[in-house]
mmCIF file of C-alpha atoms in Angstrom:
data_model
loop_
_atom_site.group_PDB
_atom_site.id
_atom_site.type_symbol
_atom_site.label_atom_id
_atom_site.label_comp_id
_atom_site.label_asym_id
_atom_site.label_seq_id
_atom_site.Cartn_x
_atom_site.Cartn_y
_atom_site.Cartn_z
ATOM 1 C CA MET A 25 -1.957 -3.665 2.935
ATOM 2 C CA GLU A 26 -1.404 -4.608 -0.065
ATOM 3 C CA GLN A 27 -4.262 -6.129 -2.483
ATOM 4 C CA GLY A 28 -3.834 -9.637 -2.496
ATOM 5 C CA ALA A 29 -4.923 -12.363 -5.259
ATOM 6 C CA LEU A 30 -8.844 -13.038 -5.406
ATOM 7 C CA LYS A 31 -9.644 -16.518 -5.012
ATOM 8 C CA GLU A 32 -12.786 -18.074 -6.105
ATOM 9 C CA SER A 33 -15.156 -19.828 -3.415
ATOM 10 C CA GLU A 34 -17.911 -21.524 -3.298
ATOM 11 C CA ARG A 35 -19.832 -19.809 -0.635
ATOM 12 C CA GLU A 36 -22.636 -17.365 -1.132
ATOM 13 C CA LEU A 37 -21.472 -15.173 1.566
ATOM 14 C CA ASP A 38 -17.895 -14.702 0.670
ATOM 15 C CA PHE A 39 -17.144 -11.345 -0.674
ATOM 16 C CA ALA A 40 -13.853 -9.648 -1.676
ATOM 17 C CA LEU A 41 -12.747 -6.334 -2.144
ATOM 18 C CA GLU A 42 -11.091 -5.387 -5.493
ATOM 19 C CA ASP A 43 -10.222 -1.415 -4.714
ATOM 20 C CA LYS A 44 -6.667 -1.020 -2.417
ATOM 21 C CA ASP A 45 -7.090 0.375 0.586
ATOM 22 C CA THR A 46 -10.980 -0.314 0.783
ATOM 23 C CA PHE A 47 -11.707 -2.117 4.214
ATOM 24 C CA PHE A 48 -15.303 -3.444 5.404
ATOM 25 C CA GLN A 49 -16.435 -2.016 8.789
ATOM 26 C CA ILE A 50 -17.094 -4.281 11.879
ATOM 27 C CA GLU A 51 -18.945 -2.946 15.040
ATOM 28 C CA ALA A 52 -16.638 -3.788 17.790
ATOM 29 C CA GLU A 53 -17.627 -5.634 20.858
ATOM 30 C CA ASP A 54 -16.874 -2.075 22.517
ATOM 31 C CA GLY A 55 -19.719 -0.430 20.060
ATOM 32 C CA THR A 56 -16.485 1.021 18.107
ATOM 33 C CA THR A 57 -15.521 0.841 14.420
ATOM 34 C CA GLU A 58 -12.919 -1.947 13.406
ATOM 35 C CA TYR A 59 -12.107 -2.491 9.652
ATOM 36 C CA THR A 60 -11.435 -5.690 8.159
ATOM 37 C CA ARG A 61 -10.446 -7.066 4.189
ATOM 38 C CA ASP A 62 -11.458 -10.707 5.502
ATOM 39 C CA GLY A 63 -14.716 -11.338 3.726
ATOM 40 C CA GLN A 64 -15.735 -14.582 5.150
ATOM 41 C CA LEU A 65 -19.142 -13.817 6.343
ATOM 42 C CA TYR A 66 -21.516 -15.473 7.958
ATOM 43 C CA LEU A 67 -25.544 -15.465 9.495
ATOM 44 C CA SER A 68 -25.978 -15.197 12.975
ATOM 45 C CA GLU A 69 -29.097 -14.170 14.587
ATOM 46 C CA ASN A 70 -29.900 -10.576 15.407
ATOM 47 C CA PRO A 71 -29.798 -9.711 18.864
ATOM 48 C CA ALA A 72 -31.559 -6.065 17.951
ATOM 49 C CA ALA A 73 -34.101 -7.875 16.158
ATOM 50 C CA PRO A 74 -35.041 -11.699 17.633
ATOM 51 C CA GLY A 75 -36.315 -13.591 14.597
ATOM 52 C CA SER A 76 -34.218 -12.261 12.026
ATOM 53 C CA TYR A 77 -30.635 -12.560 11.620
ATOM 54 C CA THR A 78 -27.491 -10.507 10.133
ATOM 55 C CA LEU A 79 -24.047 -10.978 8.743
ATOM 56 C CA VAL A 80 -21.184 -11.542 11.182
ATOM 57 C CA ASP A 81 -17.242 -12.069 10.080
ATOM 58 C CA GLN A 82 -15.148 -15.088 11.459
ATOM 59 C CA ASN A 83 -14.846 -13.564 14.939
ATOM 60 C CA GLY A 84 -18.766 -12.898 15.328
ATOM 61 C CA GLY A 85 -18.518 -9.156 14.846
ATOM 62 C CA PHE A 86 -21.391 -7.477 13.245
ATOM 63 C CA VAL A 87 -20.558 -6.426 9.405
ATOM 64 C CA LEU A 88 -22.368 -3.134 9.524
ATOM 65 C CA ASN A 89 -24.310 -1.497 6.369
ATOM 66 C CA GLU A 90 -23.780 1.620 4.365
ATOM 67 C CA ALA A 91 -26.474 3.403 6.872
ATOM 68 C CA GLY A 92 -23.831 2.254 9.990
ATOM 69 C CA GLY A 93 -26.247 -0.238 11.153
ATOM 70 C CA ARG A 94 -26.045 -4.172 11.220
ATOM 71 C CA PHE A 95 -27.807 -5.919 8.482
ATOM 72 C CA ASP A 96 -31.854 -6.840 8.954
ATOM 73 C CA ILE A 97 -31.927 -10.328 6.996
ATOM 74 C CA PRO A 98 -35.233 -11.914 7.527
ATOM 75 C CA ALA A 99 -35.327 -15.886 8.889
ATOM 76 C CA GLY A 100 -35.333 -18.599 6.007
ATOM 77 C CA THR A 101 -33.454 -16.401 3.344
ATOM 78 C CA SER A 102 -31.635 -18.074 1.236
ATOM 79 C CA GLU A 103 -29.800 -17.419 -2.268
ATOM 80 C CA PHE A 104 -27.836 -14.487 -1.565
ATOM 81 C CA SER A 105 -26.889 -12.453 -4.343
ATOM 82 C CA MET A 106 -24.752 -9.293 -5.041
ATOM 83 C CA GLN A 107 -26.334 -6.906 -7.830
ATOM 84 C CA GLU A 108 -24.002 -4.484 -9.939
ATOM 85 C CA ASN A 109 -24.843 -1.398 -7.956
ATOM 86 C CA GLY A 110 -23.815 -3.126 -4.794
ATOM 87 C CA GLU A 111 -27.160 -4.185 -3.176
ATOM 88 C CA LEU A 112 -27.067 -8.002 -1.662
ATOM 89 C CA THR A 113 -30.210 -9.461 -2.517
ATOM 90 C CA GLY A 114 -31.805 -12.652 -0.980
ATOM 91 C CA VAL A 115 -34.507 -15.108 -1.532
ATOM 92 C CA THR A 116 -37.033 -15.285 1.393
ATOM 93 C CA ALA A 117 -38.504 -18.621 2.458
ATOM 94 C CA ALA A 118 -41.690 -17.504 0.744
ATOM 95 C CA GLY A 119 -39.490 -17.087 -2.710
ATOM 96 C CA GLU A 120 -39.811 -13.436 -2.004
ATOM 97 C CA THR A 121 -36.406 -11.416 -3.423
ATOM 98 C CA VAL A 122 -36.012 -8.943 -0.495
ATOM 99 C CA ASN A 123 -33.239 -6.452 -0.666
ATOM 100 C CA ILE A 124 -30.976 -6.691 2.463
ATOM 101 C CA GLY A 125 -28.775 -3.653 1.471
ATOM 102 C CA SER A 126 -24.981 -2.608 0.787
ATOM 103 C CA PHE A 127 -21.788 -2.817 2.216
ATOM 104 C CA GLY A 128 -20.540 0.043 4.337
ATOM 105 C CA ILE A 129 -17.207 -0.070 2.557
ATOM 106 C CA VAL A 130 -14.936 2.775 3.250
ATOM 107 C CA GLN A 131 -11.356 3.826 1.963
ATOM 108 C CA VAL A 132 -8.970 4.394 4.520
ATOM 109 C CA GLU A 133 -6.939 7.613 3.048
ATOM 110 C CA ARG A 134 -3.735 6.853 5.804
ATOM 111 C CA PRO A 135 -3.876 2.990 5.973
ATOM 112 C CA GLN A 136 -0.361 3.421 8.194
ATOM 113 C CA ALA A 137 -2.623 4.932 10.923
ATOM 114 C CA LEU A 138 -4.298 1.752 11.061
ATOM 115 C CA THR A 139 -3.592 -0.677 14.784
ATOM 116 C CA SER A 140 -3.868 -4.412 14.316
ATOM 117 C CA VAL A 141 -6.448 -5.704 16.855
ATOM 118 C CA GLY A 142 -6.205 -9.398 15.556
ATOM 119 C CA GLY A 143 -8.655 -11.690 13.791
ATOM 120 C CA ASN A 144 -7.720 -10.001 10.743
ATOM 121 C CA ARG A 145 -9.048 -6.229 11.801
ATOM 122 C CA TYR A 146 -7.650 -3.004 12.519
ATOM 123 C CA ARG A 147 -8.868 0.491 14.484
ATOM 124 C CA PHE A 148 -7.301 4.024 14.402
ATOM 125 C CA GLU A 149 -6.179 4.284 18.083
ATOM 126 C CA ASP A 150 -3.927 7.261 18.870
ATOM 127 C CA LEU A 151 -5.872 9.716 16.133
ATOM 128 C CA ASP A 152 -5.557 12.712 18.563
ATOM 129 C CA GLY A 153 -1.623 12.213 18.391
ATOM 130 C CA LEU A 154 -1.981 12.586 14.533
ATOM 131 C CA GLY A 155 -4.447 15.975 15.142
ATOM 132 C CA ALA A 156 -7.183 14.187 13.296
ATOM 133 C CA ALA A 157 -10.826 12.481 13.567
ATOM 134 C CA GLU A 158 -11.610 8.972 12.423
ATOM 135 C CA ASN A 159 -13.612 10.550 9.778
ATOM 136 C CA ASP A 160 -10.907 12.531 8.266
ATOM 137 C CA MET A 161 -9.293 9.563 7.607
ATOM 138 C CA VAL A 162 -11.931 7.367 6.087
ATOM 139 C CA ILE A 163 -14.295 8.298 2.940
ATOM 140 C CA GLU A 164 -17.516 6.151 1.196
ATOM 141 C CA ALA A 165 -16.093 3.522 -1.577
ATOM 142 C CA ASP A 166 -18.167 2.774 -4.033
ATOM 143 C CA PRO A 167 -19.955 -0.783 -3.111
ATOM 144 C CA SER A 168 -20.302 -2.476 -6.226
ATOM 145 C CA SER A 169 -16.390 -3.469 -6.051
ATOM 146 C CA VAL A 170 -17.099 -5.943 -3.645
ATOM 147 C CA LYS A 171 -17.271 -9.014 -5.437
ATOM 148 C CA GLN A 172 -19.214 -12.258 -4.695
ATOM 149 C CA GLY A 173 -18.260 -16.004 -4.139
ATOM 150 C CA MET A 174 -14.237 -14.755 -3.861
ATOM 151 C CA VAL A 175 -12.070 -14.314 -1.075
ATOM 152 C CA GLU A 176 -8.511 -12.108 -0.925
ATOM 153 C CA GLN A 177 -5.911 -14.564 -0.351
ATOM 154 C CA SER A 178 -2.645 -13.710 1.714
ATOM 155 C CA ASN A 179 -0.349 -10.888 0.343
ATOM 156 C CA VAL A 180 2.647 -12.401 2.266
ATOM 157 C CA ASP A 181 5.554 -12.604 -0.255
ATOM 158 C CA LEU A 182 6.711 -15.957 0.531
ATOM 159 C CA SER A 183 10.065 -16.063 -0.704
ATOM 160 C CA ASN A 184 10.562 -13.154 1.067
ATOM 161 C CA GLU A 185 9.443 -14.631 3.954
ATOM 162 C CA LEU A 186 11.555 -17.511 3.717
ATOM 163 C CA VAL A 187 14.748 -15.562 3.014
ATOM 164 C CA ASN A 188 14.189 -13.476 6.431
ATOM 165 C CA MET A 189 13.784 -16.211 8.287
ATOM 166 C CA MET A 190 17.015 -18.104 6.988
ATOM 167 C CA ASN A 191 18.458 -14.436 8.151
ATOM 168 C CA ALA A 192 17.026 -14.724 11.415
ATOM 169 C CA GLN A 193 18.507 -18.258 11.736
ATOM 170 C CA ARG A 194 21.961 -17.175 10.641
ATOM 171 C CA GLN A 195 21.759 -14.807 13.483
ATOM 172 C CA TYR A 196 20.830 -16.721 16.146
ATOM 173 C CA SER A 197 23.517 -19.662 15.232
ATOM 174 C CA PHE A 198 26.166 -16.634 15.511
ATOM 175 C CA ASN A 199 24.768 -15.574 18.778
ATOM 176 C CA SER A 200 25.277 -18.737 19.849
ATOM 177 C CA ARG A 201 28.546 -19.205 19.052
ATOM 178 C CA ALA A 202 29.910 -16.226 20.393
ATOM 179 C CA LEU A 203 27.856 -17.351 23.473
ATOM 180 C CA THR A 204 30.440 -20.658 23.645
ATOM 181 C CA GLN A 205 33.015 -18.989 22.374
ATOM 182 C CA GLY A 206 33.189 -16.880 25.299
ATOM 183 C CA ASP A 207 32.020 -19.052 28.045
ATOM 184 C CA GLN A 208 34.823 -21.409 26.935
ATOM 185 C CA MET A 209 37.437 -18.227 26.896
ATOM 186 C CA LEU A 210 35.853 -18.040 30.758
ATOM 187 C CA GLY A 211 36.769 -21.353 31.656
ATOM 188 C CA LEU A 212 40.080 -21.263 30.414
ATOM 189 C CA ILE A 213 41.377 -17.984 32.266
ATOM 190 C CA ASN A 214 39.547 -19.776 35.514
ATOM 191 C CA SER A 215 41.710 -23.034 35.020
ATOM 192 C CA ILE A 216 44.915 -20.810 34.863
ATOM 193 C CA ARG A 217 44.503 -19.319 38.068
#
């Protein structure tokens, strides 16, 4: 859940979150809300409004706007631009600038309560056990903290992970030798009889 370094990309539909514990909201296949920090987005035909498009994540989940609904982007819209107030605009095929809306960015108060569901997505699983509701765990965040044309890189500490891997290999080797020694001792006992 740590903030990763931001890297500039060449895509208009790449977005990065600057603030810690903030997430994009994604509509899951079952209609529930999932959360992600992955801002590499794509256009997909909007099944709720044929002839228009909407924003989806890499897994095809619908990105939600500030009203909790899907983005409605007219066909032929291009040249997407993020305004200072967090509004996303685009230019239609007729050359008109249209306001597409703001991202539904939320800040998660207790990110440790999120459970990974794969594909860089998280959801709240057992809130009843915590005695809380999902609305108690998230608050609206400032959509102007979204940076266009950037992606958040992995926040994995490579040196720490390499040390952990070497420790695991050593433990495996030690356990393997212990089993071999035990096997040899049992063989020796059996040969004495």
